[in-house]
Amino acid sequence: MIIFNTTYHADNARKDEFIGWLKESYIPAVLEHGLLQEPQLTRIFADNEEGTSLSLQFKSPDTQALERWHEECGEALLAEMQKRFGDQVLGFSTLLEVIDL
């Protein structure tokens, strides 16, 4: 199992709008596509008066499914986010492999 994590930093002036867009547009579009599952949105504890940091995670069965999602859905959603929020929301993604305990 792979966890696809994207860490975002949203300018405080757009934070609420960005979170609303994630909940109302981005996450439903990802889930509708069907390859990524179990979204989890968290706020990162950080001392930053100029913005808010968030982590959005989805589970993927493997990296091939994630690559397919990115090509079929993710690139368009990223372009939509960049068009809507510009440099007021920045993000980077990491892949995490779940290790059974």
PDB file of C-alpha atoms in Angstrom:
ATOM      1  CA  MET A   1       0.000   0.000   0.000  1.00  0.00           C
ATOM      2  CA  ILE A   2       1.257   3.466  -0.942  1.00  0.00           C
ATOM      3  CA  ILE A   3       0.263   6.712   0.735  1.00  0.00           C
ATOM      4  CA  PHE A   4       0.270   9.688  -1.603  1.00  0.00           C
ATOM      5  CA  ASN A   5       0.883  12.752   0.564  1.00  0.00           C
ATOM      6  CA  THR A   6       0.751  16.330  -0.668  1.00  0.00           C
ATOM      7  CA  THR A   7       1.842  19.087   1.686  1.00  0.00           C
ATOM      8  CA  TYR A   8       0.371  22.478   0.886  1.00  0.00           C
ATOM      9  CA  HIS A   9       1.105  25.952   2.168  1.00  0.00           C
ATOM     10  CA  ALA A  10      -1.850  28.306   1.701  1.00  0.00           C
ATOM     11  CA  ASP A  11      -1.708  32.052   2.150  1.00  0.00           C
ATOM     12  CA  ASN A  12      -3.978  33.022   5.059  1.00  0.00           C
ATOM     13  CA  ALA A  13      -6.043  35.234   2.750  1.00  0.00           C
ATOM     14  CA  ARG A  14      -7.011  32.179   0.643  1.00  0.00           C
ATOM     15  CA  LYS A  15      -6.829  29.376   3.240  1.00  0.00           C
ATOM     16  CA  ASP A  16     -10.575  28.941   3.770  1.00  0.00           C
ATOM     17  CA  GLU A  17     -11.302  29.117   0.040  1.00  0.00           C
ATOM     18  CA  PHE A  18      -8.573  26.548  -0.638  1.00  0.00           C
ATOM     19  CA  ILE A  19      -9.855  24.133   2.004  1.00  0.00           C
ATOM     20  CA  GLY A  20     -13.375  24.525   0.597  1.00  0.00           C
ATOM     21  CA  TRP A  21     -12.080  23.777  -2.911  1.00  0.00           C
ATOM     22  CA  LEU A  22     -10.292  20.661  -1.648  1.00  0.00           C
ATOM     23  CA  LYS A  23     -13.453  19.401   0.074  1.00  0.00           C
ATOM     24  CA  GLU A  24     -15.960  20.333  -2.642  1.00  0.00           C
ATOM     25  CA  SER A  25     -13.997  19.807  -5.870  1.00  0.00           C
ATOM     26  CA  TYR A  26     -10.573  18.192  -5.573  1.00  0.00           C
ATOM     27  CA  ILE A  27     -11.283  15.284  -3.215  1.00  0.00           C
ATOM     28  CA  PRO A  28     -14.595  14.316  -4.891  1.00  0.00           C
ATOM     29  CA  ALA A  29     -12.875  14.341  -8.320  1.00  0.00           C
ATOM     30  CA  VAL A  30     -10.061  12.131  -7.027  1.00  0.00           C
ATOM     31  CA  LEU A  31     -12.492   9.661  -5.452  1.00  0.00           C
ATOM     32  CA  GLU A  32     -14.728   9.620  -8.535  1.00  0.00           C
ATOM     33  CA  HIS A  33     -11.755   8.550 -10.652  1.00  0.00           C
ATOM     34  CA  GLY A  34     -11.524   5.474  -8.431  1.00  0.00           C
ATOM     35  CA  LEU A  35      -7.798   4.700  -8.119  1.00  0.00           C
ATOM     36  CA  LEU A  36      -7.075   6.600  -4.892  1.00  0.00           C
ATOM     37  CA  GLN A  37      -8.994   6.047  -1.674  1.00  0.00           C
ATOM     38  CA  GLU A  38      -9.375   7.079   1.968  1.00  0.00           C
ATOM     39  CA  PRO A  39      -8.596  10.802   1.858  1.00  0.00           C
ATOM     40  CA  GLN A  40      -7.355  12.453   5.027  1.00  0.00           C
ATOM     41  CA  LEU A  41      -6.816  16.202   5.370  1.00  0.00           C
ATOM     42  CA  THR A  42      -4.796  17.514   8.314  1.00  0.00           C
ATOM     43  CA  ARG A  43      -3.417  20.839   9.458  1.00  0.00           C
ATOM     44  CA  ILE A  44       0.300  20.851  10.162  1.00  0.00           C
ATOM     45  CA  PHE A  45       1.331  22.468  13.421  1.00  0.00           C
ATOM     46  CA  ALA A  46       3.737  25.208  12.406  1.00  0.00           C
ATOM     47  CA  ASP A  47       4.501  28.716  13.598  1.00  0.00           C
ATOM     48  CA  ASN A  48       3.803  30.764  10.498  1.00  0.00           C
ATOM     49  CA  GLU A  49       1.711  33.903  10.638  1.00  0.00           C
ATOM     50  CA  GLU A  50       1.588  34.291   6.851  1.00  0.00           C
ATOM     51  CA  GLY A  51      -0.041  31.002   5.986  1.00  0.00           C
ATOM     52  CA  THR A  52      -1.380  27.618   6.917  1.00  0.00           C
ATOM     53  CA  SER A  53       0.250  24.276   6.120  1.00  0.00           C
ATOM     54  CA  LEU A  54      -1.925  21.266   5.316  1.00  0.00           C
ATOM     55  CA  SER A  55      -1.331  17.630   4.457  1.00  0.00           C
ATOM     56  CA  LEU A  56      -3.687  15.728   2.155  1.00  0.00           C
ATOM     57  CA  GLN A  57      -3.230  11.970   1.934  1.00  0.00           C
ATOM     58  CA  PHE A  58      -4.769   9.254  -0.196  1.00  0.00           C
ATOM     59  CA  LYS A  59      -4.089   5.529  -0.278  1.00  0.00           C
ATOM     60  CA  SER A  60      -3.097   3.818  -3.514  1.00  0.00           C
ATOM     61  CA  PRO A  61      -2.645   0.084  -4.062  1.00  0.00           C
ATOM     62  CA  ASP A  62       0.713   0.629  -5.833  1.00  0.00           C
ATOM     63  CA  THR A  63       2.818   3.152  -7.713  1.00  0.00           C
ATOM     64  CA  GLN A  64       1.467   2.039 -11.103  1.00  0.00           C
ATOM     65  CA  ALA A  65      -2.076   2.984 -10.052  1.00  0.00           C
ATOM     66  CA  LEU A  66      -0.798   6.313  -8.752  1.00  0.00           C
ATOM     67  CA  GLU A  67       1.015   7.045 -12.032  1.00  0.00           C
ATOM     68  CA  ARG A  68      -2.131   6.188 -13.969  1.00  0.00           C
ATOM     69  CA  TRP A  69      -4.213   8.477 -11.747  1.00  0.00           C
ATOM     70  CA  HIS A  70      -1.699  11.291 -12.210  1.00  0.00           C
ATOM     71  CA  GLU A  71      -1.847  11.021 -16.008  1.00  0.00           C
ATOM     72  CA  GLU A  72      -5.628  10.615 -16.211  1.00  0.00           C
ATOM     73  CA  CYS A  73      -6.724  13.020 -13.468  1.00  0.00           C
ATOM     74  CA  GLY A  74      -3.994  14.529 -11.329  1.00  0.00           C
ATOM     75  CA  GLU A  75      -2.353  16.744 -13.950  1.00  0.00           C
ATOM     76  CA  ALA A  76      -5.677  18.436 -14.773  1.00  0.00           C
ATOM     77  CA  LEU A  77      -6.480  19.011 -11.096  1.00  0.00           C
ATOM     78  CA  LEU A  78      -3.040  20.491 -10.492  1.00  0.00           C
ATOM     79  CA  ALA A  79      -3.505  22.865 -13.441  1.00  0.00           C
ATOM     80  CA  GLU A  80      -6.926  23.882 -12.087  1.00  0.00           C
ATOM     81  CA  MET A  81      -5.440  24.583  -8.646  1.00  0.00           C
ATOM     82  CA  GLN A  82      -2.604  26.642 -10.107  1.00  0.00           C
ATOM     83  CA  LYS A  83      -4.998  28.652 -12.275  1.00  0.00           C
ATOM     84  CA  ARG A  84      -7.332  29.341  -9.355  1.00  0.00           C
ATOM     85  CA  PHE A  85      -4.813  30.042  -6.569  1.00  0.00           C
ATOM     86  CA  GLY A  86      -1.573  30.908  -8.356  1.00  0.00           C
ATOM     87  CA  ASP A  87       1.340  31.286  -5.968  1.00  0.00           C
ATOM     88  CA  GLN A  88      -0.977  31.762  -2.968  1.00  0.00           C
ATOM     89  CA  VAL A  89      -1.056  27.970  -2.581  1.00  0.00           C
ATOM     90  CA  LEU A  90       2.105  25.925  -3.052  1.00  0.00           C
ATOM     91  CA  GLY A  91       2.582  22.221  -2.599  1.00  0.00           C
ATOM     92  CA  PHE A  92       4.876  19.252  -2.932  1.00  0.00           C
ATOM     93  CA  SER A  93       4.132  15.548  -2.940  1.00  0.00           C
ATOM     94  CA  THR A  94       5.797  12.564  -1.313  1.00  0.00           C
ATOM     95  CA  LEU A  95       5.127   8.845  -1.601  1.00  0.00           C
ATOM     96  CA  LEU A  96       5.121   6.756   1.540  1.00  0.00           C
ATOM     97  CA  GLU A  97       5.185   2.982   1.657  1.00  0.00           C
ATOM     98  CA  VAL A  98       3.182   1.364   4.433  1.00  0.00           C
ATOM     99  CA  ILE A  99       5.216  -1.168   6.381  1.00  0.00           C
ATOM    100  CA  ASP A 100       3.191  -3.828   8.158  1.00  0.00           C
ATOM    101  CA  LEU A 101       3.819  -4.018  11.897  1.00  0.00           C
TER     102      LEU A 101
END
